[in-house]
């Protein structure tokens, strides 16, 4: 299928500049970016983008479609989740393979591929979680990098006895990431303190969702974030902190960067768009619908704080941690918040939420919006310029965006499978009018029409330049050296013998 498409009259927005230009696509690629393109084949479809922005499709760096978790399975599967992604202007997701402890990472990877390949409507890739440690795990990480196109591994410091690694295991995993040229990711919360904090809440008779936040306040996230940064730095390994949910974690990332650590921070739609006061809502379902780990924070200034850091480059790119559960699933924890499946929505609304809270209220411009929703992720995960830019030769993953139009977010109208939306009722500026994925028009003047199974798995190579260039330079400059000295030839104490 030639799939010839000419997007006319728009303003192209890349991370570095905005410019008036037409865009011609053919066979799933961007073939020409120039003003006033006229010489196209007669079977070319023309889209009028006048007055609109023409941007690289969003890349959601963090999703969990149909994740088996806490005794159930997330309801947004790879079909509904990627369909909703496209509806919101996201044209690629990076999901997670999460093997249970002691399961082969390669077997888990194959299982997740089997789930995704037949269902995805847009391109996707996988991070792989390291939930246990052994020489086999180290070996399989190498195979995943060299043969399966994986260049990022997530370690959990929470979910004790389920996914959590000890500090020494995390250090070994970081060392292996460094050896392979892969990026280490971390879920940064102190899992031991969460267990103890939960007991404390239940002893106080607090079983509701408010206990979920109070048992793991933001210092529990901040401490783990700083610890992970130190351990990664000691392993001389680059680190990517997923779902930065608090000022404490964000400050740990910025302080780590200021002292020369190579660390990236990923706020998510939820932490940029809403807050933890929802856990005190008197409707149990509403409160439980916001339960995720790390929790949203009750400090209502947190979203603005995180958006400011994202706008100025102290935080880097946005995901959603989309991991959705319906009311009847959340209700597994109706008497004990520890049993509420953790996870919230975001994959459909991320782009509009970041536009509303970032661009519409003046914290960033459209170029920075493109950076934090697409380009920086493409560079960190080493798929730039295939993804993340409107340029000749890049994939035809494009959003025609109306920055002035508004839409009201609601579970009644969203395309996700889940029966709840943490942004319910939020009116956002920033609406995708057309969304093109692999050259196919998946959102056509607001109408969603996707092709199940048409998305592709995108392999990623190691040694991403934005991730490894600084590390390599620093290793060269700071290689520890022994001190040349004459051997000591003085007296040495003889242990076990009475001193003379
Ligand atoms: O921790 C994660 O990232 C996964 C298990 C999704 N759930 C969540 O609450 N964040
Ligand atoms: Zn996590
Ligand atoms: Zn996650």
Coordinates of C-alpha atoms and ligand atoms in Angstrom, one line a residue:
X1 CA 0.0 0.0 0.0
X2 CA 1.6 3.3 -1.0
X3 CA -0.5 5.2 1.5
X4 CA 0.3 8.5 0.0
X5 CA -0.6 11.4 2.2
X6 CA 0.0 15.1 1.8
X7 CA -0.4 17.2 5.0
X8 CA -0.8 20.8 3.7
X9 CA -0.6 24.3 5.1
X10 CA 0.4 23.4 8.7
X11 CA 3.2 24.6 11.0
X12 CA 5.7 21.8 11.6
X13 CA 6.9 21.7 15.2
X14 CA 10.0 19.8 16.1
X15 CA 11.9 20.0 19.4
X16 CA 14.3 22.7 18.0
X17 CA 12.0 24.9 15.8
X18 CA 8.7 25.6 14.3
X19 CA 8.3 26.3 10.6
X20 CA 5.6 26.5 7.9
X21 CA 5.8 23.4 5.8
X22 CA 3.9 20.7 4.0
X23 CA 4.7 17.1 4.7
X24 CA 4.4 14.3 2.1
X25 CA 4.3 10.7 3.3
X26 CA 4.5 7.4 1.3
X27 CA 4.9 3.8 2.3
X28 CA 4.9 4.7 6.0
X29 CA 7.7 7.1 5.8
X30 CA 8.0 10.9 5.6
X31 CA 9.4 11.5 2.1
X32 CA 9.3 15.3 1.8
X33 CA 9.2 18.2 4.2
X34 CA 8.9 21.5 2.3
X35 CA 6.6 24.5 1.8
X36 CA 4.0 24.3 -1.0
X37 CA 4.5 20.7 -2.1
X38 CA 2.5 20.2 -5.4
X39 CA 4.2 17.4 -7.4
X40 CA 2.5 14.4 -5.7
X41 CA 0.9 11.3 -7.4
X42 CA -2.8 11.6 -8.2
X43 CA -3.8 9.0 -5.6
X44 CA -2.4 11.1 -2.8
X45 CA -4.8 11.9 0.0
X46 CA -4.6 15.6 1.0
X47 CA -5.2 16.7 4.6
X48 CA -5.7 20.4 5.2
X49 CA -3.6 21.4 8.3
X50 CA -3.9 25.1 7.9
X51 CA -3.9 26.8 11.3
X52 CA -2.8 23.6 12.9
X53 CA 0.5 22.3 14.3
X54 CA 2.1 19.2 12.7
X55 CA 4.1 17.4 15.3
X56 CA 5.9 14.0 15.8
X57 CA 3.5 11.4 17.2
X58 CA 3.7 11.1 21.0
X59 CA 5.8 8.4 22.6
X60 CA 4.5 7.0 25.9
X61 CA 7.6 5.7 27.7
X62 CA 5.7 3.8 30.4
X63 CA 2.6 1.5 30.0
X64 CA 1.4 -1.8 31.3
X65 CA -1.2 -3.1 28.9
X66 CA -3.0 -6.2 30.2
X67 CA -0.5 -6.6 33.0
X68 CA -1.1 -9.6 35.3
X69 CA -0.8 -7.9 38.7
X70 CA -2.0 -8.3 42.3
X71 CA -4.2 -11.3 41.4
X72 CA -5.9 -9.8 38.3
X73 CA -5.1 -8.4 34.9
X74 CA -5.2 -4.8 33.8
X75 CA -8.3 -4.2 31.6
X76 CA -6.7 -2.0 28.9
X77 CA -5.1 -4.6 26.7
X78 CA -2.7 -4.0 23.8
X79 CA -5.7 -3.4 21.5
X80 CA -7.8 -1.0 23.6
X81 CA -4.6 0.6 25.0
X82 CA -3.0 1.4 21.7
X83 CA -6.3 2.4 20.2
X84 CA -6.8 4.9 23.0
X85 CA -3.1 6.0 22.6
X86 CA -3.8 6.9 19.0
X87 CA -7.0 8.6 19.9
X88 CA -5.0 11.0 22.1
X89 CA -2.1 11.6 19.7
X90 CA 0.3 9.0 21.0
X91 CA 1.8 6.8 18.1
X92 CA 4.2 4.6 20.1
X93 CA 4.1 3.0 23.5
X94 CA 7.0 1.4 25.4
X95 CA 5.5 -1.3 27.6
X96 CA 7.1 -3.6 30.2
X97 CA 7.9 -7.3 30.3
X98 CA 7.7 -8.1 34.0
X99 CA 8.8 -11.8 34.7
X100 CA 7.7 -13.1 38.2
X101 CA 10.7 -13.9 40.4
X102 CA 12.7 -16.9 39.2
X103 CA 11.1 -16.9 35.7
X104 CA 13.3 -16.7 32.6
X105 CA 13.4 -13.1 31.2
X106 CA 13.5 -14.6 27.7
X107 CA 10.4 -16.7 28.3
X108 CA 8.5 -13.7 29.7
X109 CA 9.6 -11.6 26.7
X110 CA 8.2 -14.2 24.3
X111 CA 5.0 -14.3 26.2
X112 CA 4.5 -10.6 26.2
X113 CA 5.4 -10.5 22.4
X114 CA 2.6 -13.1 21.9
X115 CA 0.1 -10.8 23.7
X116 CA 1.1 -7.6 21.9
X117 CA 1.9 -8.5 18.3
X118 CA -1.6 -9.6 17.3
X119 CA -3.3 -6.7 19.0
X120 CA -1.3 -3.4 18.8
X121 CA -2.7 -0.6 16.6
X122 CA 0.5 1.4 16.7
X123 CA 4.2 0.7 17.0
X124 CA 5.6 -0.4 20.4
X125 CA 8.7 -1.6 22.2
X126 CA 9.5 -3.3 25.5
X127 CA 11.5 -2.5 28.6
X128 CA 12.3 -5.7 30.6
X129 CA 12.0 -5.8 34.4
X130 CA 14.8 -7.5 36.4
X131 CA 12.8 -8.9 39.4
X132 CA 15.4 -11.4 40.6
X133 CA 19.2 -11.9 40.2
X134 CA 21.4 -14.8 39.1
X135 CA 24.1 -15.5 36.5
X136 CA 21.2 -16.7 34.3
X137 CA 19.5 -13.2 34.6
X138 CA 22.8 -11.5 33.6
X139 CA 23.1 -13.8 30.6
X140 CA 19.5 -13.3 29.5
X141 CA 19.9 -9.5 29.7
X142 CA 22.8 -9.9 27.3
X143 CA 20.6 -12.0 24.9
X144 CA 17.8 -9.5 25.1
X145 CA 20.1 -6.6 24.2
X146 CA 22.0 -8.5 21.4
X147 CA 19.1 -10.4 19.8
X148 CA 15.7 -8.9 20.9
X149 CA 16.2 -5.1 20.6
X150 CA 15.9 -4.4 24.3
X151 CA 18.1 -1.5 25.7
X152 CA 16.4 -0.7 29.0
X153 CA 15.8 -2.7 32.2
X154 CA 13.6 -1.8 35.1
X155 CA 14.5 -2.7 38.7
X156 CA 11.9 -2.4 41.5
X157 CA 12.8 -1.2 45.0
X158 CA 9.2 -1.8 46.1
X159 CA 6.7 -4.7 46.0
X160 CA 8.6 -6.6 48.5
X161 CA 8.8 -10.4 47.9
X162 CA 7.1 -9.8 44.5
X163 CA 9.4 -7.7 42.3
X164 CA 11.7 -6.0 44.7
X165 CA 15.5 -6.4 44.5
X166 CA 18.0 -5.9 47.4
X167 CA 20.5 -3.1 47.0
X168 CA 23.3 -5.5 46.2
X169 CA 21.2 -7.2 43.5
X170 CA 20.3 -3.8 42.1
X171 CA 24.0 -3.0 42.0
X172 CA 24.8 -6.2 40.0
X173 CA 21.9 -5.4 37.7
X174 CA 23.2 -1.9 37.2
X175 CA 26.7 -3.2 36.5
X176 CA 25.3 -5.6 33.9
X177 CA 23.4 -2.7 32.2
X178 CA 26.6 -0.7 32.1
X179 CA 28.5 -3.7 30.6
X180 CA 25.8 -4.0 27.9
X181 CA 25.3 -0.3 27.2
X182 CA 21.7 -0.5 28.4
X183 CA 19.8 2.0 30.5
X184 CA 18.8 1.1 34.0
X185 CA 15.4 2.2 35.1
X186 CA 14.1 2.1 38.7
X187 CA 10.8 2.1 40.5
X188 CA 12.1 4.1 43.5
X189 CA 10.3 3.5 46.8
X190 CA 11.6 1.9 50.0
X191 CA 9.8 -1.4 49.9
X192 CA 10.6 -2.3 53.5
X193 CA 9.2 0.9 54.8
X194 CA 6.0 0.4 52.8
X195 CA 5.4 -2.9 54.5
X196 CA 6.0 -1.4 57.9
X197 CA 4.0 1.7 57.1
X198 CA 1.1 -0.4 55.9
X199 CA 1.0 -2.4 59.2
X200 CA 1.0 0.9 61.1
X201 CA -2.0 2.1 59.1
X202 CA -4.0 -1.1 59.6
X203 CA -3.2 -1.0 63.4
X204 CA -4.8 2.5 63.4
X205 CA -7.9 1.1 61.7
X206 CA -7.1 2.9 58.4
X207 CA -8.0 0.5 55.6
X208 CA -9.1 3.0 52.9
X209 CA -7.1 4.4 50.0
X210 CA -5.9 7.3 52.2
X211 CA -3.8 4.6 54.0
X212 CA -2.1 3.8 50.7
X213 CA -0.5 7.2 50.6
X214 CA 0.1 7.7 54.3
X215 CA 1.9 4.4 54.5
X216 CA 4.5 5.5 51.9
X217 CA 4.8 9.3 52.1
X218 CA 7.0 11.1 49.6
X219 CA 10.1 10.8 51.7
X220 CA 9.9 7.0 51.2
X221 CA 10.1 7.7 47.4
X222 CA 12.7 10.5 47.8
X223 CA 15.0 8.3 49.9
X224 CA 14.9 5.4 47.5
X225 CA 15.4 7.7 44.5
X226 CA 18.6 9.2 46.1
X227 CA 19.7 5.7 47.0
X228 CA 19.2 4.3 43.5
X229 CA 21.1 7.3 42.0
X230 CA 24.0 6.6 44.4
X231 CA 24.1 2.9 43.6
X232 CA 23.9 3.6 39.9
X233 CA 26.6 6.2 40.2
X234 CA 28.8 3.7 42.1
X235 CA 28.2 1.2 39.2
X236 CA 29.0 4.0 36.7
X237 CA 25.6 3.2 35.1
X238 CA 23.1 5.7 33.6
X239 CA 19.8 5.7 35.4
X240 CA 16.2 6.6 34.4
X241 CA 13.8 7.1 37.3
X242 CA 10.3 6.1 36.2
X243 CA 7.1 7.7 37.4
X244 CA 8.5 10.6 39.4
X245 CA 5.5 11.4 41.6
X246 CA 6.8 13.9 44.2
X247 CA 8.9 16.9 44.9
X248 CA 11.2 14.7 47.0
X249 CA 11.9 12.4 44.1
X250 CA 12.3 15.2 41.7
X251 CA 14.7 17.0 44.0
X252 CA 16.7 13.8 44.3
X253 CA 17.0 13.6 40.5
X254 CA 18.0 17.3 40.1
X255 CA 20.6 17.0 43.0
X256 CA 22.0 13.9 41.4
X257 CA 22.4 15.6 38.1
X258 CA 24.0 18.6 39.7
X259 CA 26.7 16.4 41.2
X260 CA 27.4 14.8 37.8
X261 CA 25.3 11.7 37.9
X262 CA 23.8 10.6 34.6
X263 CA 20.2 10.3 35.6
X264 CA 16.9 11.1 33.9
X265 CA 13.5 11.7 35.4
X266 CA 10.1 10.7 34.0
X267 CA 7.0 12.4 35.4
X268 CA 3.7 10.9 34.2
X269 CA 0.4 12.3 33.1
X270 CA -1.1 11.5 36.5
X271 CA 1.6 13.3 38.6
X272 CA 1.5 16.3 36.2
X273 CA -2.3 16.4 36.0
X274 CA -3.8 15.6 39.4
X275 CA -2.8 14.9 43.0
X276 CA -3.2 12.8 46.1
X277 CA -6.0 14.7 47.7
X278 CA -8.2 12.3 45.8
X279 CA -7.3 9.6 48.3
X280 CA -9.4 11.6 50.9
X281 CA -12.5 11.7 48.6
X282 CA -15.4 10.2 50.5
X283 CA -16.4 8.0 47.5
X284 CA -14.4 4.9 48.0
X285 CA -14.4 4.0 44.3
X286 CA -13.1 7.5 43.4
X287 CA -10.3 7.3 46.0
X288 CA -9.3 3.8 45.0
X289 CA -9.3 4.7 41.3
X290 CA -6.3 6.9 42.1
X291 CA -4.3 4.2 43.8
X292 CA -1.0 3.6 42.1
X293 CA 2.6 3.2 43.2
X294 CA 4.3 5.5 44.1
X295 CA 1.1 7.3 45.1
X296 CA -0.1 10.7 43.9
X297 CA 0.9 13.2 46.5
X298 CA -1.6 15.2 48.7
X299 CA 0.5 18.4 48.3
X300 CA -1.6 20.1 45.7
X301 CA 1.4 22.1 44.4
X302 CA 3.2 18.9 43.3
X303 CA 1.9 18.9 39.7
X304 CA 2.9 22.5 39.1
X305 CA 6.3 21.8 40.6
X306 CA 6.9 18.8 38.4
X307 CA 5.7 20.7 35.3
X308 CA 8.1 23.5 36.0
X309 CA 11.0 21.1 36.2
X310 CA 9.8 19.3 33.0
X311 CA 9.6 22.7 31.2
X312 CA 13.1 23.7 32.1
X313 CA 14.8 20.4 31.4
X314 CA 15.4 19.2 34.9
X315 CA 12.9 16.4 34.2
X316 CA 13.0 14.8 30.8
X317 CA 10.1 13.0 29.2
X318 CA 6.6 11.9 30.0
X319 CA 4.9 8.5 30.3
X320 CA 1.7 7.4 31.9
X321 CA 2.3 4.2 33.8
X322 CA -1.1 3.2 32.3
X323 CA -2.2 0.2 34.2
X324 CA -6.0 0.2 34.5
X325 CA -8.5 -1.7 36.7
X326 CA -12.3 -1.5 36.8
X327 CA -14.3 -0.8 40.0
X328 CA -14.9 -4.5 40.6
X329 CA -11.1 -5.2 40.5
X330 CA -10.2 -2.2 42.7
X331 CA -12.8 -3.5 45.1
X332 CA -10.6 -6.5 45.9
X333 CA -9.1 -4.0 48.4
X334 CA -12.4 -2.6 49.7
X335 CA -11.4 -3.7 53.3
X336 CA -7.6 -3.4 53.0
X337 CA -5.9 -0.9 50.8
X338 CA -2.9 -3.2 50.3
X339 CA -5.2 -5.3 48.1
X340 CA -6.3 -2.5 45.8
X341 CA -4.6 -3.3 42.4
X342 CA -2.2 -0.4 41.8
X343 CA -2.5 1.5 38.6
X344 CA -4.3 4.4 36.8
X345 CA -5.1 5.5 33.3
X346 CA -3.3 8.1 31.2
X347 CA -2.4 6.7 27.7
X348 CA -5.2 8.5 25.9
X349 CA -5.0 11.8 27.8
X350 CA -1.2 12.4 28.3
X351 CA -0.8 14.7 25.4
X352 CA -3.8 17.0 26.2
X353 CA -2.9 17.0 29.9
X354 CA 0.7 18.1 29.2
X355 CA -0.5 20.7 26.7
X356 CA -3.1 22.1 29.2
X357 CA -0.9 22.1 32.2
X358 CA 2.3 23.0 30.4
X359 CA 1.7 25.0 27.2
X360 CA -1.8 26.5 27.7
X361 CA -0.8 27.9 31.1
X362 CA 2.5 29.3 29.8
X363 CA 5.1 27.0 31.4
X364 CA 6.5 25.7 28.0
X365 CA 6.2 26.4 24.3
X366 CA 5.2 24.0 21.6
X367 CA 8.8 22.9 20.8
X368 CA 9.4 21.9 24.4
X369 CA 6.0 20.1 24.4
X370 CA 7.3 18.0 21.4
X371 CA 10.5 17.4 23.3
X372 CA 8.8 16.1 26.4
X373 CA 6.1 14.1 24.7
X374 CA 8.2 12.5 21.9
X375 CA 11.7 13.6 21.0
X376 CA 13.6 13.2 24.3
X377 CA 12.1 9.7 24.7
X378 CA 13.2 8.8 21.2
X379 CA 16.7 9.9 21.9
X380 CA 16.9 8.3 25.4
X381 CA 15.6 5.0 24.1
X382 CA 17.7 5.2 20.9
X383 CA 15.1 5.3 18.2
X384 CA 15.8 8.9 17.0
X385 CA 15.4 10.1 14.3
X386 CA 13.3 7.1 13.2
X387 CA 10.9 8.4 15.8
X388 CA 10.4 11.7 17.5
X389 CA 10.9 14.2 14.6
X390 CA 9.2 15.4 11.5
X391 CA 12.0 14.8 9.0
X392 CA 12.6 13.2 5.6
X393 CA 13.2 9.5 6.2
X394 CA 11.6 9.3 9.6
X395 CA 8.5 7.1 10.2
X396 CA 5.2 8.7 9.3
X397 CA 4.0 9.0 12.9
X398 CA 2.4 12.4 12.9
X399 CA -0.2 14.4 14.9
X400 CA -2.1 17.3 13.4
X401 CA -2.8 19.2 16.6
X402 CA -5.2 22.0 17.4
X403 CA -3.7 23.8 20.3
X404 CA -6.7 26.2 20.8
X405 CA -9.5 23.6 20.7
X406 CA -10.6 22.1 24.0
X407 CA -12.0 18.8 25.1
X408 CA -13.5 17.5 28.3
X409 CA -12.0 14.3 29.5
X410 CA -14.5 11.6 30.7
X411 CA -14.7 7.8 31.1
X412 CA -18.1 8.2 29.3
X413 CA -16.3 9.2 26.1
X414 CA -12.7 7.9 26.4
X415 CA -11.6 5.0 24.2
X416 CA -10.0 3.1 27.0
X417 CA -11.5 -0.1 28.3
X418 CA -11.4 1.0 32.0
X419 CA -14.6 2.4 33.6
X420 CA -12.9 5.3 35.4
X421 CA -10.7 8.3 34.4
X422 CA -8.5 10.1 37.0
X423 CA -8.9 13.3 34.8
X424 CA -12.7 13.1 34.8
X425 CA -14.3 16.4 33.9
X426 CA -11.0 18.1 33.2
X427 CA -11.2 20.6 30.3
X428 CA -8.0 20.6 28.3
X429 CA -6.7 22.8 25.5
X430 CA -4.9 20.7 22.9
X431 CA -6.8 18.2 20.7
X432 CA -5.5 15.8 18.0
X433 CA -7.4 16.4 14.8
X434 CA -5.6 13.8 12.7
X435 CA -3.2 11.1 13.9
X436 CA -1.1 9.2 11.4
X437 CA 0.7 6.0 12.4
X438 CA 3.0 4.3 10.0
X439 CA 1.5 6.4 7.2
X440 CA -2.1 5.3 8.0
X441 CA -4.7 7.8 9.2
X442 CA -5.8 6.4 12.5
X443 CA -7.7 9.5 13.7
X444 CA -9.5 11.2 10.8
X445 CA -10.8 14.6 11.7
X446 CA -11.5 13.3 15.2
X447 CA -12.9 9.9 14.1
X448 CA -10.8 6.9 15.3
X449 CA -10.3 4.1 12.9
X450 CA -7.5 1.8 13.7
X451 CA -6.3 -1.6 12.4
X452 CA -5.8 -4.2 15.1
X453 CA -2.4 -5.9 14.8
X454 CA -1.0 -3.3 12.4
X455 CA 1.6 -1.9 14.9
X456 CA 5.1 -3.2 14.8
X457 CA 7.6 -4.1 17.5
X458 CA 10.4 -1.6 17.3
X459 CA 13.8 -3.0 18.3
X460 CA 16.3 -0.7 20.1
X461 CA 20.1 -0.8 20.1
X462 CA 22.3 -0.1 23.1
X463 CA 24.6 2.8 23.8
X464 CA 22.2 5.6 23.1
X465 CA 24.3 8.7 22.7
X466 CA 22.3 11.0 25.0
X467 CA 22.6 8.3 27.7
X468 CA 26.2 7.0 27.3
X469 CA 28.3 9.9 25.9
X470 CA 28.7 11.6 29.3
X471 CA 29.3 8.3 31.1
X472 CA 32.0 7.2 28.7
X473 CA 33.8 10.6 28.9
X474 CA 33.6 10.6 32.7
X475 CA 34.9 7.0 33.0
X476 CA 37.9 8.0 30.9
X477 CA 38.6 11.1 33.0
X478 CA 38.0 9.6 36.4
X479 CA 39.5 6.1 36.2
X480 CA 40.7 5.4 39.9
X481 CA 44.5 4.8 40.0
X482 CA 46.6 3.1 42.8
X483 CA 49.2 5.2 44.6
X484 CA 52.8 4.0 43.8
X485 CA 54.6 3.6 47.2
X486 CA 57.4 1.6 48.9
X487 CA 56.0 -1.5 50.7
X488 CA 55.5 -1.1 54.5
X489 CA 58.4 -2.9 56.3
X490 CA 57.6 -1.9 60.0
X491 CA 56.2 -4.2 62.8
X492 CA 52.9 -6.0 62.4
X493 CA 50.8 -7.1 65.3
X494 CA 50.5 -10.9 65.8
X495 CA 46.8 -11.6 66.6
X496 CA 46.0 -14.2 69.2
X497 CA 49.3 -13.7 71.0
X498 CA 49.7 -11.6 74.1
X499 CA 51.3 -8.3 73.2
X500 CA 54.9 -8.1 74.5
Ligands
LIG1 O1 4.8 -0.1 39.6 C1 4.5 -0.1 38.4 O2 5.0 0.7 37.6 C2 3.5 -1.1 37.8 C3 3.4 -2.3 38.6 C4 2.1 -0.4 37.6 N1 1.4 0.0 38.8 C5 1.6 1.2 39.5 O3 0.9 1.5 40.4 N2 2.6 2.0 39.1
LIG2 ZN1 6.6 1.2 39.0
LIG3 ZN1 4.9 1.1 35.8

